[in-house]
Amino acid sequence: MEKKGLNLTLKIWRQENAKAKGQFVTYQVSNISPDCSFLEMLDILNEQLVDKIEKPICFDHDCREGICGMCSLYINGRPHGNDTGITTCQLHMRHFKDGDTIYIEPWRSKAFPIIKDLVVDRSAFDKIIQAGGYTSVNTGGAQDANAILIPKKNADLAMDAAACIGCGACVATCKNASAMLFVSAKVSQLALLPQGQVEARERVTAMVAKMDELGFGNCTNTRACEAECPKQIKISNIARLNREYLGAKFCS
Amino acid sequence: MSITGLFLVLFLLFHMSMNLVAVISLEGYDMVCEFLGANWYALVGTAVLAAGAVLHIVFAILLTWQNMRARGPVGYQAPNKTETEWAAKNMFVLGIIVLGFICLHLCNFWAKMQLVEIMGAEPAQGSALIVSLFSKPLYVVLYLIWLTALWFHLTHGFWSALQTIGWNNNLWIPRLKAIACVVATVIACGFAAVPIYFFFFYNA
């Protein structure tokens, strides 16, 4: 059976470059399939713009299967749109009704300056990782799988934390634009495993210092990050980050 | 925020227990007031408490200022639709309401009791102040508004403080939130008991 196409009004943030003044521009799209993804809907709009010899809208995307962390977009007041545990590429147009008006905005954070239109510079996250989100100890050749005993519970928690794709939705939705959920996931995935413990104190101190230096806000435990994380990272990681941090400060 | 907040929660529990004495016996309450007059231990306690409260407020202002700047030069057009608790997003506003009433409360009681005694004069009788103040409906309503704001502030503040000092995991989040709700309710109801009792049930 043919599904009824959607006619939508889009209010999209357009900004020529980092320095230019941006504004909302209104576009109309018609007969959008409810089975189409949000990014495909933007592709359709961009093709229409190109046909009219207008500049297409710039937005970040890559894998389009929810694992790369490139797509962003603050859609009607929610990062990655009105669904939980998904990225924007996994958001389908069936979440919208015919005639809806959709506000599409870039991530807003002092630490994520706009590059163009809906594309923001998230290299602040890379800088935090560069500050200590790695292990540099020589662990030798590959060991037998059971040579280092790791409790299943810790392995699971580390894996859950490692699911973070660094998309920045936590920062985008936090009223304080805090990066605590991201940093806590990146600290936790190493802190829970023996290989990460050698440099644990230096790591947590350096990563938190870098996060503060880059201008991210402070955590006030509103749990907005947890509600919007496409990988459903829990704020218990933030408590672990705080334990690691306090431990490092008192014991160094 | 967390350490000073937890300290202030302890103080609130202490202050609330002291107030409940007034419901049981006004003479007993006056004895408590006398005990906590301008003695050295009461003054040291007051100074530590004041320092805790000031630190809590100074940190709140500083952190809120940093947090407002962190959003960047342009904010969002569409209002945020992420599901969160109302109190969690309004801690600063709730804090301002609580602070405003603390000022009123200090004028109502502390300025006429310990402050007067520090100045060397005879302090007012605590029981007489309570009876006269809470015979006025305006003050009863004002104090109940204050306690409602305080309840909201504590439902978030208590578990949030424990999360900040690292006491949390997936198992303890619901438990801590339940404990926070109990603590907030005990404190708010304990304080509310005094104005309600003296307005509705007390006959001089």
Coordinates of C-alpha atoms in Angstrom, one line a residue:
Chain A
M1 CA 0.0 0.0 0.0
E2 CA 1.3 3.4 -0.9
K3 CA 2.0 5.5 2.2
K4 CA 1.0 9.1 2.3
G5 CA 3.9 11.5 1.7
L6 CA 4.7 14.3 4.3
N7 CA 4.6 18.0 3.5
L8 CA 6.9 19.8 5.9
T9 CA 8.2 23.3 6.8
L10 CA 11.8 23.3 7.7
K11 CA 13.5 26.1 9.6
I12 CA 17.2 25.5 9.1
W13 CA 20.1 27.4 10.5
R14 CA 22.3 28.8 7.7
Q15 CA 25.6 30.3 8.4
E16 CA 28.2 31.0 5.7
N17 CA 31.3 30.4 7.8
A18 CA 32.6 30.5 11.4
K19 CA 32.7 34.3 11.5
A20 CA 29.5 35.2 9.5
K21 CA 26.2 36.0 11.2
G22 CA 23.8 33.1 10.9
Q23 CA 20.0 33.0 10.5
F24 CA 17.1 30.6 10.1
V25 CA 15.9 30.0 6.5
T26 CA 12.5 28.5 5.8
Y27 CA 12.2 25.7 3.3
Q28 CA 9.3 23.6 2.1
V29 CA 9.6 19.9 1.3
S30 CA 6.7 17.9 -0.1
N31 CA 5.8 14.2 -0.5
I32 CA 8.5 12.9 1.8
S33 CA 8.1 9.2 2.5
P34 CA 7.6 8.3 6.2
D35 CA 10.1 5.5 5.7
C36 CA 12.9 7.9 4.7
S37 CA 15.5 8.8 7.2
F38 CA 16.0 12.3 8.4
L39 CA 19.3 12.7 6.5
E40 CA 17.7 11.3 3.4
M41 CA 15.0 14.0 3.7
L42 CA 17.8 16.6 3.9
D43 CA 19.4 15.0 0.8
I44 CA 16.2 15.4 -1.1
L45 CA 16.0 19.1 -0.1
N46 CA 19.7 19.6 -1.1
E47 CA 19.0 18.1 -4.5
Q48 CA 16.2 20.5 -5.0
L49 CA 18.4 23.4 -3.9
V50 CA 21.2 22.3 -6.4
D51 CA 18.6 22.1 -9.2
K52 CA 17.7 25.7 -8.4
I53 CA 21.4 26.7 -8.4
E54 CA 21.3 27.4 -4.7
K55 CA 23.9 26.4 -2.2
P56 CA 23.1 23.1 -0.5
I57 CA 22.8 22.9 3.3
C58 CA 26.0 21.5 4.9
F59 CA 25.5 18.9 7.6
D60 CA 27.7 16.2 9.0
H61 CA 27.2 12.5 8.2
D62 CA 29.2 9.5 7.4
C63 CA 28.3 5.8 8.1
R64 CA 24.5 6.4 8.2
E65 CA 24.1 3.3 10.4
G66 CA 24.5 4.8 13.9
I67 CA 28.0 3.8 14.7
C68 CA 30.3 6.6 13.5
G69 CA 29.1 9.6 15.6
M70 CA 29.4 12.1 12.7
C71 CA 25.7 13.1 12.3
S72 CA 24.4 15.7 14.7
L73 CA 21.5 18.2 14.4
Y74 CA 19.3 19.6 17.2
I75 CA 15.9 18.8 15.9
N76 CA 12.9 20.5 17.5
G77 CA 14.7 20.8 20.8
R78 CA 16.3 17.4 21.0
P79 CA 19.7 16.3 19.7
H80 CA 19.2 13.5 17.2
G81 CA 15.5 14.2 17.2
N82 CA 12.4 12.9 19.0
D83 CA 13.4 9.3 19.8
T84 CA 15.8 7.7 22.3
G85 CA 19.0 5.7 21.8
I86 CA 19.4 6.7 18.2
T87 CA 21.5 9.0 16.0
T88 CA 20.0 11.4 13.5
C89 CA 20.7 8.9 10.6
Q90 CA 18.5 6.4 12.4
L91 CA 15.7 8.9 12.9
H92 CA 12.8 8.2 10.5
M93 CA 10.3 10.6 9.1
R94 CA 7.5 8.6 10.5
H95 CA 8.2 10.4 13.8
F96 CA 6.7 13.6 12.1
K97 CA 3.2 14.5 11.1
D98 CA 2.1 16.0 7.8
G99 CA 2.2 19.7 8.1
D100 CA 4.8 19.8 10.9
T101 CA 7.3 22.7 11.2
I102 CA 10.8 21.4 12.1
Y103 CA 13.5 23.5 13.6
I104 CA 17.0 22.2 12.7
E105 CA 19.9 23.7 14.6
P106 CA 23.6 22.9 15.0
W107 CA 25.0 21.8 18.3
R108 CA 25.4 24.9 20.5
S109 CA 28.5 25.0 22.7
K110 CA 31.3 27.5 23.1
A111 CA 33.7 24.5 22.7
F112 CA 32.0 23.5 19.4
P113 CA 32.3 26.5 17.1
I114 CA 30.2 26.4 13.8
I115 CA 32.1 25.7 10.7
K116 CA 29.3 26.1 8.2
D117 CA 25.5 25.8 8.4
L118 CA 24.8 22.8 10.6
V119 CA 28.4 21.6 10.8
V120 CA 30.3 22.2 14.0
D121 CA 33.9 21.7 14.9
R122 CA 34.0 18.8 17.5
S123 CA 37.8 18.6 17.6
A124 CA 37.5 19.7 21.3
F125 CA 36.7 16.0 22.0
D126 CA 39.8 14.9 20.1
K127 CA 41.8 17.3 22.3
I128 CA 40.4 15.7 25.4
I129 CA 41.4 12.3 24.1
Q130 CA 44.8 13.5 23.2
A131 CA 45.2 14.8 26.8
G132 CA 45.1 11.3 28.2
G133 CA 42.4 9.0 26.8
Y134 CA 44.8 6.3 25.8
T135 CA 47.3 3.8 27.3
S136 CA 50.9 4.3 26.4
V137 CA 52.4 1.5 28.6
N138 CA 54.0 -1.3 26.8
T139 CA 51.8 -4.3 27.5
G140 CA 54.1 -6.7 25.4
G141 CA 52.9 -9.2 22.8
A142 CA 49.3 -10.4 22.6
Q143 CA 48.5 -12.5 25.7
D144 CA 46.5 -15.6 26.0
A145 CA 42.8 -14.5 26.4
N146 CA 42.6 -15.7 30.0
A147 CA 46.1 -14.6 31.2
I148 CA 44.7 -11.4 32.7
L149 CA 41.6 -12.1 34.8
I150 CA 38.9 -9.5 34.4
P151 CA 35.5 -9.9 36.2
K152 CA 32.7 -10.2 33.7
K153 CA 30.9 -7.3 35.4
N154 CA 33.8 -5.0 34.8
A155 CA 34.3 -6.2 31.2
D156 CA 30.6 -5.4 30.6
L157 CA 30.8 -2.0 32.2
A158 CA 34.0 -1.1 30.2
M159 CA 32.3 -2.3 27.0
D160 CA 29.2 -0.2 27.8
A161 CA 31.4 2.9 28.3
A162 CA 33.4 2.2 25.2
A163 CA 30.1 2.3 23.1
C164 CA 30.5 6.1 23.2
I165 CA 30.8 7.4 19.6
G166 CA 31.7 10.9 20.6
C167 CA 28.8 12.5 18.7
G168 CA 28.4 15.4 21.3
A169 CA 24.7 15.0 21.9
C170 CA 25.4 15.1 25.7
V171 CA 27.0 18.5 25.3
A172 CA 24.3 19.7 22.9
T173 CA 21.4 18.9 25.3
C174 CA 23.0 19.7 28.6
K175 CA 21.8 23.1 29.9
N176 CA 25.4 23.7 31.0
A177 CA 27.0 22.4 27.7
S178 CA 29.0 20.1 29.9
A179 CA 31.1 17.3 28.4
M180 CA 31.1 15.2 31.6
L181 CA 29.3 12.2 30.1
F182 CA 31.8 12.0 27.2
V183 CA 34.8 12.3 29.4
S184 CA 33.4 9.9 32.0
A185 CA 32.9 7.2 29.3
K186 CA 36.4 7.7 28.0
V187 CA 37.9 7.6 31.5
S188 CA 35.7 4.6 32.5
Q189 CA 36.5 2.3 29.6
L190 CA 40.1 2.4 30.6
A191 CA 39.7 2.7 34.4
L192 CA 37.7 -0.5 34.6
L193 CA 40.5 -2.6 32.9
P194 CA 43.9 -3.5 34.3
Q195 CA 45.8 -2.1 31.3
G196 CA 44.3 1.3 32.0
Q197 CA 45.1 1.5 35.7
V198 CA 48.8 2.1 35.3
E199 CA 48.2 5.7 34.1
A200 CA 44.8 6.2 35.7
R201 CA 45.7 9.2 37.9
E202 CA 47.5 11.2 35.3
R203 CA 44.8 10.4 32.7
V204 CA 41.8 11.6 34.7
T205 CA 43.6 14.7 35.9
A206 CA 44.7 15.7 32.4
M207 CA 41.4 14.9 30.7
V208 CA 39.4 16.9 33.2
A209 CA 41.8 19.8 33.1
K210 CA 41.6 19.9 29.3
M211 CA 37.8 19.7 29.4
D212 CA 37.6 22.7 31.7
E213 CA 40.2 24.6 29.6
L214 CA 38.2 24.1 26.4
G215 CA 35.2 25.9 27.9
F216 CA 32.7 23.1 28.5
G217 CA 30.3 23.8 31.4
N218 CA 30.0 22.0 34.8
C219 CA 27.9 19.0 35.5
T220 CA 24.8 19.7 37.7
N221 CA 23.4 16.1 37.3
T222 CA 20.3 17.0 35.3
R223 CA 20.7 13.6 33.5
A224 CA 19.8 15.2 30.2
C225 CA 22.9 13.7 28.6
E226 CA 21.9 10.2 29.7
A227 CA 18.4 10.7 28.2
E228 CA 19.8 11.8 24.8
C229 CA 22.9 9.6 24.4
P230 CA 22.5 7.5 21.3
K231 CA 24.5 4.7 23.0
Q232 CA 22.7 5.2 26.3
I233 CA 25.8 5.8 28.4
K234 CA 24.8 6.0 32.1
I235 CA 25.7 8.8 34.5
S236 CA 27.1 6.1 36.8
N237 CA 30.2 6.7 34.6
I238 CA 30.2 10.3 35.8
A239 CA 30.2 9.1 39.4
R240 CA 33.2 6.8 38.5
L241 CA 35.0 9.8 36.9
N242 CA 34.4 11.8 40.1
R243 CA 35.8 8.9 42.2
E244 CA 38.8 8.6 39.9
Y245 CA 39.4 12.3 40.0
L246 CA 39.0 12.7 43.8
G247 CA 41.3 9.7 44.3
A248 CA 43.9 11.2 41.9
K249 CA 43.8 14.6 43.7
F250 CA 44.0 13.2 47.2
C251 CA 46.6 10.5 46.5
S252 CA 49.0 12.3 44.3
Chain B
M1 CA 28.6 22.5 46.0
S2 CA 28.2 19.0 47.1
I3 CA 30.2 19.1 50.3
T4 CA 28.7 22.4 51.5
G5 CA 25.3 21.2 50.4
L6 CA 25.5 18.0 52.5
F7 CA 26.8 20.1 55.4
L8 CA 23.7 22.4 55.1
V9 CA 21.4 19.3 54.9
L10 CA 22.9 18.2 58.2
F11 CA 22.3 21.7 59.7
L12 CA 18.7 21.6 58.4
L13 CA 18.1 18.3 60.1
F14 CA 19.5 19.7 63.4
H15 CA 17.5 23.0 63.1
M16 CA 14.3 21.0 62.3
S17 CA 14.7 18.8 65.4
M18 CA 15.2 21.9 67.5
N19 CA 12.0 23.5 66.1
L20 CA 9.9 20.4 66.9
V21 CA 10.7 21.0 70.6
A22 CA 8.5 24.1 70.3
V23 CA 5.5 22.0 69.3
I24 CA 6.0 19.7 72.3
S25 CA 6.9 22.4 74.9
L26 CA 7.4 26.1 74.6
E27 CA 9.4 26.1 77.9
G28 CA 11.7 23.5 76.4
Y29 CA 12.1 25.6 73.3
D30 CA 13.1 28.6 75.3
M31 CA 15.7 26.5 77.1
V32 CA 17.1 25.4 73.7
C33 CA 17.3 29.1 72.7
E34 CA 19.1 30.0 75.8
F35 CA 21.5 27.2 75.3
L36 CA 22.3 28.4 71.8
G37 CA 22.6 32.1 72.7
A38 CA 25.8 34.1 72.6
N39 CA 27.9 31.3 74.1
W40 CA 31.3 30.5 72.5
Y41 CA 30.2 27.2 71.2
A42 CA 27.0 28.5 69.6
L43 CA 29.0 31.4 68.1
V44 CA 31.6 29.0 66.6
G45 CA 28.7 26.9 65.3
T46 CA 27.0 29.9 63.8
A47 CA 30.3 31.1 62.2
V48 CA 31.0 27.7 60.6
L49 CA 27.4 27.5 59.4
A50 CA 27.6 31.0 57.9
A51 CA 30.9 30.1 56.1
G52 CA 29.3 26.9 54.7
A53 CA 26.2 28.8 53.5
V54 CA 28.3 31.6 51.9
L55 CA 30.6 29.1 50.2
H56 CA 27.6 27.2 48.8
I57 CA 26.2 30.5 47.4
V58 CA 29.5 31.8 46.0
F59 CA 30.2 28.4 44.2
A60 CA 26.6 28.4 42.9
I61 CA 27.0 31.9 41.4
L62 CA 30.4 31.1 40.0
L63 CA 29.4 27.8 38.4
T64 CA 26.1 29.1 37.1
W65 CA 28.0 32.0 35.4
Q66 CA 30.5 29.5 33.8
N67 CA 27.6 27.2 32.7
M68 CA 25.8 30.1 31.1
R69 CA 28.9 31.1 29.1
A70 CA 29.5 27.5 28.0
R71 CA 26.5 27.5 25.6
G72 CA 28.4 29.9 23.4
P73 CA 27.4 33.2 21.7
V74 CA 24.1 31.9 20.1
G75 CA 21.5 29.8 22.0
Y76 CA 18.9 27.4 20.7
Q77 CA 15.7 28.7 19.1
A78 CA 13.6 25.6 19.9
P79 CA 13.1 25.0 23.6
N80 CA 14.8 21.9 24.9
K81 CA 12.5 18.9 24.9
T82 CA 14.8 16.4 26.7
E83 CA 13.0 14.7 29.6
T84 CA 14.6 15.8 32.8
E85 CA 13.4 16.6 36.3
W86 CA 12.1 20.1 36.8
A87 CA 14.0 20.6 40.0
A88 CA 17.3 19.5 38.4
K89 CA 17.1 22.3 35.8
N90 CA 16.0 25.0 38.3
M91 CA 18.4 24.6 41.2
F92 CA 19.7 28.1 40.9
V93 CA 16.2 29.7 40.9
L94 CA 15.1 27.5 43.7
G95 CA 18.2 28.5 45.6
I96 CA 17.5 32.2 45.1
I97 CA 13.9 31.6 46.5
V98 CA 15.4 29.7 49.5
L99 CA 18.0 32.5 50.1
G100 CA 15.4 35.2 50.0
F101 CA 13.4 33.5 52.7
I102 CA 16.5 32.9 54.7
C103 CA 17.0 36.6 54.8
L104 CA 13.5 37.2 56.0
H105 CA 13.8 34.4 58.5
L106 CA 17.0 35.9 59.9
C107 CA 15.2 39.2 60.4
N108 CA 12.3 37.5 62.0
F109 CA 14.2 35.5 64.5
W110 CA 18.1 35.6 64.5
A111 CA 18.3 39.4 64.5
K112 CA 16.0 39.6 67.6
M113 CA 17.7 36.8 69.5
Q114 CA 21.4 35.9 69.0
L115 CA 22.4 39.1 67.3
V116 CA 20.8 41.2 70.1
E117 CA 22.6 39.1 72.7
I118 CA 25.9 39.5 70.9
M119 CA 25.3 43.3 71.0
G120 CA 25.0 43.0 74.8
A121 CA 21.2 43.5 75.1
E122 CA 18.5 41.1 76.4
P123 CA 17.4 38.7 73.6
A124 CA 13.7 38.3 72.7
Q125 CA 12.0 35.2 74.0
G126 CA 11.9 32.5 71.3
S127 CA 8.6 31.1 72.1
A128 CA 6.9 34.5 72.1
L129 CA 8.4 35.3 68.6
I130 CA 7.0 32.0 67.3
V131 CA 3.6 32.5 68.7
S132 CA 3.2 36.1 67.5
L133 CA 4.7 35.5 64.0
F134 CA 2.7 32.4 63.2
S135 CA -0.6 33.9 64.2
K136 CA -0.3 36.0 61.0
P137 CA -1.6 34.1 58.0
L138 CA 0.8 36.0 55.6
Y139 CA 3.9 34.6 57.4
V140 CA 2.4 31.1 57.5
V141 CA 1.9 31.1 53.8
L142 CA 5.3 32.7 53.1
Y143 CA 7.1 30.0 55.2
L144 CA 5.1 27.2 53.5
I145 CA 6.1 28.6 50.0
W146 CA 9.7 28.7 51.2
L147 CA 9.5 25.1 52.4
T148 CA 8.1 24.0 49.1
A149 CA 11.0 25.5 47.2
L150 CA 13.4 23.9 49.8
W151 CA 11.7 20.5 49.2
F152 CA 12.3 20.8 45.4
H153 CA 15.9 22.0 46.0
L154 CA 16.6 19.0 48.3
T155 CA 15.0 16.3 46.1
H156 CA 17.7 17.0 43.5
G157 CA 20.4 18.4 45.7
F158 CA 20.8 15.5 48.1
W159 CA 21.3 12.7 45.6
S160 CA 23.2 15.0 43.2
A161 CA 25.7 15.8 46.0
L162 CA 26.3 12.1 46.6
Q163 CA 26.7 11.5 42.8
T164 CA 29.2 14.4 42.6
I165 CA 31.4 12.9 45.4
G166 CA 31.3 9.6 43.4
W167 CA 28.9 7.6 45.5
N168 CA 26.8 6.1 42.7
N169 CA 26.4 3.2 40.3
N170 CA 23.6 1.8 38.2
L171 CA 22.2 0.0 41.3
W172 CA 22.4 3.0 43.7
I173 CA 20.9 5.7 41.5
P174 CA 17.2 4.8 42.2
R175 CA 18.0 4.1 45.8
L176 CA 19.8 7.5 46.3
K177 CA 16.9 9.3 44.6
A178 CA 14.4 7.6 47.0
I179 CA 16.6 8.5 50.0
A180 CA 16.8 12.1 48.7
C181 CA 13.0 12.3 48.5
V182 CA 12.6 10.9 52.0
V183 CA 15.2 13.4 53.4
A184 CA 13.6 16.3 51.6
T185 CA 10.1 15.3 52.8
V186 CA 11.2 14.8 56.4
I187 CA 12.9 18.2 56.5
A188 CA 10.1 20.1 54.7
C189 CA 7.3 18.5 56.9
G190 CA 9.4 18.9 60.1
F191 CA 9.8 22.6 59.4
A192 CA 6.2 23.1 58.2
A193 CA 4.9 21.5 61.4
V194 CA 5.7 24.6 63.5
P195 CA 3.8 27.3 61.5
I196 CA 0.9 25.0 60.9
Y197 CA 0.7 23.9 64.6
F198 CA 0.9 27.5 65.9
F199 CA -1.6 28.9 63.4
F200 CA -4.3 26.2 63.6
F201 CA -4.0 24.4 66.9
Y202 CA -2.3 26.7 69.4
N203 CA -4.4 28.6 71.9
A204 CA -2.6 31.0 74.2

